[in-house]
Amino acid sequence: MSVHKDCADHLRAHHKALTGGKLSSGHAHELVAAFFGYGTGAALRAEAERPLDLLPGAAIMIPDLALLDARRSNLAGLPEDLIGTDEIADLLVEHLSSAGHFTGEAWLTRDLKDHIGSDFIQDNALTIEDALSGEIASTNAFFDELYPEEISVERYHDRLSASVAGHLNGESDQDRAFHGDSIAFETEITFDLVAGRTAYASPNFETTGAVDDSRYYEDE
């Protein structure tokens, strides 16, 4: 059984158990397709380059909640008591995990830029700090505060790219000569697409930075 059909059948079974009513197979397939980032079920079935069978190789899945919202609004004849978009996404993520189709991390967010700039960056702060180890060693400070300030996100047909710029701030060691306590950094993060349009490999980071001493000098 395909991943697509398995998810659609599970959604239908859940709706029947919850309400006693019927969710048609066609509707279920369209909703599942939107969850995976496709405008129609036909587009998902036509996927040849990155079929959903490759989901076990993905580390991060970002269901398309906005598209699922739109499909729920546009599909005629959906049951009025059908669960909402967020509940559908939760249900499908849980099923994909329990069925062994996907064992990675799911990001259930409508604001990808905010998620990357807050939760994701803080979860991966050590990766960025490790890349800045040379700059850190040149200072007299202990660093532990990562502040992203500028974030951009771009989707491409084969990857998701994020650019994050900000500062890594620290506290000076008073027993050593001052050599800066703030590092300006930029990191480019690439998530290669693995399956469907929403499942990605583990991210790759490319980080650069330099000690920021601009605030210690005033214009004469």
CSV table of C-alpha atoms in Angstrom, one decimal:
chain,number,residue,atom,x,y,z
A,1,MET,CA,0.0,0.0,0.0
A,2,SER,CA,1.3,3.5,-0.9
A,3,VAL,CA,2.1,6.0,1.8
A,4,HIS,CA,-0.5,8.3,0.3
A,5,LYS,CA,-3.3,5.7,0.4
A,6,ASP,CA,-2.3,4.5,3.9
A,7,CYS,CA,-2.6,8.1,5.2
A,8,ALA,CA,-5.9,8.7,3.4
A,9,ASP,CA,-7.4,5.4,4.8
A,10,HIS,CA,-6.2,6.3,8.3
A,11,LEU,CA,-7.9,9.8,8.0
A,12,ARG,CA,-11.1,8.2,6.8
A,13,ALA,CA,-11.1,5.6,9.6
A,14,HIS,CA,-10.4,8.3,12.2
A,15,HIS,CA,-13.3,10.4,11.0
A,16,LYS,CA,-15.7,7.5,11.1
A,17,ALA,CA,-14.6,6.5,14.6
A,18,LEU,CA,-14.9,10.0,15.8
A,19,THR,CA,-18.2,11.1,14.2
A,20,GLY,CA,-19.8,8.0,12.8
A,21,GLY,CA,-19.9,9.7,9.4
A,22,LYS,CA,-18.2,9.2,6.1
A,23,LEU,CA,-15.2,11.0,4.6
A,24,SER,CA,-15.0,10.1,0.9
A,25,SER,CA,-11.9,8.5,-0.4
A,26,GLY,CA,-11.5,11.3,-2.9
A,27,HIS,CA,-11.6,14.0,-0.3
A,28,ALA,CA,-9.2,12.1,2.0
A,29,HIS,CA,-6.7,11.7,-0.9
A,30,GLU,CA,-6.9,15.4,-1.7
A,31,LEU,CA,-6.3,16.5,1.9
A,32,VAL,CA,-3.4,14.1,2.3
A,33,ALA,CA,-1.9,15.5,-0.9
A,34,ALA,CA,-2.1,19.0,0.4
A,35,PHE,CA,-0.4,17.9,3.7
A,36,PHE,CA,2.5,16.8,1.6
A,37,GLY,CA,2.6,20.0,-0.4
A,38,TYR,CA,0.7,19.1,-3.6
A,39,GLY,CA,-2.2,21.1,-5.0
A,40,THR,CA,-4.0,18.0,-6.1
A,41,GLY,CA,-4.0,14.2,-5.5
A,42,ALA,CA,-3.1,13.7,-9.2
A,43,ALA,CA,0.0,15.8,-8.7
A,44,LEU,CA,1.1,13.7,-5.8
A,45,ARG,CA,0.4,10.5,-7.7
A,46,ALA,CA,2.5,11.8,-10.6
A,47,GLU,CA,5.5,12.4,-8.4
A,48,ALA,CA,8.4,10.4,-9.8
A,49,GLU,CA,11.6,12.2,-8.7
A,50,ARG,CA,10.9,12.1,-4.9
A,51,PRO,CA,8.1,9.7,-4.1
A,52,LEU,CA,6.7,9.4,-0.6
A,53,ASP,CA,8.4,5.9,-0.4
A,54,LEU,CA,11.6,7.9,0.4
A,55,LEU,CA,10.1,9.4,3.6
A,56,PRO,CA,12.1,7.1,5.9
A,57,GLY,CA,15.3,8.8,4.7
A,58,ALA,CA,14.0,12.3,5.7
A,59,ALA,CA,15.0,14.0,9.0
A,60,ILE,CA,12.6,16.9,9.0
A,61,MET,CA,9.1,17.2,7.6
A,62,ILE,CA,7.3,20.5,7.3
A,63,PRO,CA,3.6,19.8,6.4
A,64,ASP,CA,2.0,22.5,4.2
A,65,LEU,CA,-0.6,23.8,6.6
A,66,ALA,CA,-1.5,26.8,4.5
A,67,LEU,CA,-2.2,24.6,1.5
A,68,LEU,CA,-4.2,22.2,3.7
A,69,ASP,CA,-6.2,25.2,4.9
A,70,ALA,CA,-6.9,26.2,1.4
A,71,ARG,CA,-7.9,22.7,0.2
A,72,ARG,CA,-10.3,22.3,3.2
A,73,SER,CA,-11.9,25.6,2.2
A,74,ASN,CA,-12.1,24.8,-1.5
A,75,LEU,CA,-13.2,21.2,-1.6
A,76,ALA,CA,-17.0,20.9,-2.0
A,77,GLY,CA,-18.9,18.5,0.1
A,78,LEU,CA,-16.5,18.0,3.0
A,79,PRO,CA,-18.2,16.9,6.2
A,80,GLU,CA,-19.0,19.8,8.4
A,81,ASP,CA,-17.7,17.9,11.4
A,82,LEU,CA,-14.3,17.1,9.9
A,83,ILE,CA,-11.5,17.9,12.3
A,84,GLY,CA,-9.4,21.1,11.6
A,85,THR,CA,-6.2,21.5,9.7
A,86,ASP,CA,-3.9,21.3,12.8
A,87,GLU,CA,-5.7,18.2,14.0
A,88,ILE,CA,-5.4,16.5,10.6
A,89,ALA,CA,-1.6,17.4,10.5
A,90,ASP,CA,-1.2,16.0,14.1
A,91,LEU,CA,-3.1,12.8,13.1
A,92,LEU,CA,-1.0,12.2,10.0
A,93,VAL,CA,2.3,12.9,11.6
A,94,GLU,CA,1.5,10.5,14.4
A,95,HIS,CA,0.4,7.8,11.9
A,96,LEU,CA,3.4,8.2,9.7
A,97,SER,CA,5.6,7.7,12.8
A,98,SER,CA,3.7,4.7,14.2
A,99,ALA,CA,3.6,3.1,10.8
A,100,GLY,CA,7.4,3.5,10.3
A,101,HIS,CA,7.1,5.8,7.3
A,102,PHE,CA,8.8,8.7,9.0
A,103,THR,CA,10.9,8.8,12.1
A,104,GLY,CA,12.2,12.4,12.0
A,105,GLU,CA,11.0,15.7,13.4
A,106,ALA,CA,7.9,17.4,12.2
A,107,TRP,CA,7.6,21.2,12.2
A,108,LEU,CA,3.9,22.1,12.5
A,109,THR,CA,4.1,25.8,11.8
A,110,ARG,CA,2.6,28.3,9.5
A,111,ASP,CA,5.4,30.8,10.0
A,112,LEU,CA,8.6,29.0,8.8
A,113,LYS,CA,10.7,32.1,9.1
A,114,ASP,CA,9.8,32.6,12.7
A,115,HIS,CA,10.3,28.9,13.5
A,116,ILE,CA,13.8,28.9,12.0
A,117,GLY,CA,14.7,32.2,13.6
A,118,SER,CA,13.7,31.1,17.1
A,119,ASP,CA,13.3,27.4,17.9
A,120,PHE,CA,15.5,25.9,15.2
A,121,ILE,CA,18.4,28.3,15.6
A,122,GLN,CA,18.5,28.0,19.4
A,123,ASP,CA,18.4,24.2,19.1
A,124,ASN,CA,21.4,24.4,16.8
A,125,ALA,CA,23.3,27.2,18.6
A,126,LEU,CA,26.2,24.9,19.3
A,127,THR,CA,26.7,24.1,15.6
A,128,ILE,CA,27.0,27.8,14.9
A,129,GLU,CA,29.3,28.4,17.9
A,130,ASP,CA,31.6,25.6,16.8
A,131,ALA,CA,32.0,27.2,13.4
A,132,LEU,CA,32.9,30.5,15.1
A,133,SER,CA,35.5,28.8,17.5
A,134,GLY,CA,38.4,30.7,15.9
A,135,GLU,CA,36.7,34.1,16.4
A,136,ILE,CA,35.7,33.1,20.0
A,137,ALA,CA,39.3,32.1,20.8
A,138,SER,CA,40.6,35.5,19.7
A,139,THR,CA,38.5,37.3,22.4
A,140,ASN,CA,38.6,37.4,26.1
A,141,ALA,CA,34.9,36.5,26.5
A,142,PHE,CA,32.6,33.6,27.4
A,143,PHE,CA,29.8,33.3,24.8
A,144,ASP,CA,26.4,31.9,25.5
A,145,GLU,CA,23.8,34.2,23.9
A,146,LEU,CA,22.9,33.8,20.2
A,147,TYR,CA,20.7,36.5,18.8
A,148,PRO,CA,19.3,36.1,15.2
A,149,GLU,CA,18.4,39.5,13.8
A,150,GLU,CA,17.8,39.1,10.0
A,151,ILE,CA,16.2,35.9,8.6
A,152,SER,CA,15.2,35.0,5.1
A,153,VAL,CA,13.8,31.7,3.8
A,154,GLU,CA,13.5,30.6,0.2
A,155,ARG,CA,12.0,27.4,-1.2
A,156,TYR,CA,13.3,25.8,-4.4
A,157,HIS,CA,12.2,22.7,-6.2
A,158,ASP,CA,15.0,20.6,-4.6
A,159,ARG,CA,15.8,22.3,-1.3
A,160,LEU,CA,14.9,24.8,1.3
A,161,SER,CA,17.4,27.6,2.1
A,162,ALA,CA,17.5,29.9,5.1
A,163,SER,CA,19.9,32.8,5.7
A,164,VAL,CA,20.3,34.0,9.3
A,165,ALA,CA,22.4,36.9,10.4
A,166,GLY,CA,22.9,38.1,14.0
A,167,HIS,CA,25.2,38.3,16.9
A,168,LEU,CA,26.8,35.9,19.4
A,169,ASN,CA,27.2,37.8,22.6
A,170,GLY,CA,29.3,37.0,25.6
A,171,GLU,CA,30.7,38.3,28.9
A,172,SER,CA,34.3,39.5,29.1
A,173,ASP,CA,36.8,37.8,31.4
A,174,GLN,CA,38.0,40.6,33.6
A,175,ASP,CA,41.3,38.9,34.2
A,176,ARG,CA,42.3,39.1,30.5
A,177,ALA,CA,42.8,42.1,28.2
A,178,PHE,CA,39.7,43.1,26.4
A,179,HIS,CA,39.4,41.8,22.8
A,180,GLY,CA,35.7,42.0,22.2
A,181,ASP,CA,32.6,40.3,23.5
A,182,SER,CA,30.4,40.2,20.4
A,183,ILE,CA,30.7,38.3,17.2
A,184,ALA,CA,28.6,39.2,14.1
A,185,PHE,CA,27.7,36.0,12.2
A,186,GLU,CA,26.0,34.9,9.1
A,187,THR,CA,24.9,31.3,8.5
A,188,GLU,CA,23.4,29.7,5.4
A,189,ILE,CA,21.3,26.7,6.1
A,190,THR,CA,20.4,24.2,3.4
A,191,PHE,CA,17.8,21.5,3.7
A,192,ASP,CA,17.8,19.1,0.7
A,193,LEU,CA,14.4,17.8,-0.4
A,194,VAL,CA,14.1,14.0,0.1
A,195,ALA,CA,10.5,13.0,-0.4
A,196,GLY,CA,7.4,14.7,-1.7
A,197,ARG,CA,7.5,18.5,-1.3
A,198,THR,CA,7.8,18.7,2.5
A,199,ALA,CA,10.3,16.2,3.7
A,200,TYR,CA,14.0,17.2,4.0
A,201,ALA,CA,17.4,15.8,4.9
A,202,SER,CA,19.3,17.0,7.9
A,203,PRO,CA,20.4,20.6,7.5
A,204,ASN,CA,23.8,21.7,6.3
A,205,PHE,CA,25.3,24.9,7.9
A,206,GLU,CA,27.8,27.3,6.4
A,207,THR,CA,28.7,29.9,9.0
A,208,THR,CA,31.1,32.9,8.9
A,209,GLY,CA,31.7,35.6,11.4
A,210,ALA,CA,34.0,38.2,12.9
A,211,VAL,CA,34.4,40.1,16.2
A,212,ASP,CA,32.2,43.1,16.1
A,213,ASP,CA,33.9,46.1,17.7
A,214,SER,CA,31.9,48.8,16.0
A,215,ARG,CA,30.1,49.9,19.1
A,216,TYR,CA,33.4,50.6,20.9
A,217,TYR,CA,34.3,53.4,18.5
A,218,GLU,CA,32.6,56.7,18.1
A,219,ASP,CA,32.8,59.0,15.1
A,220,GLU,CA,35.2,61.9,15.7
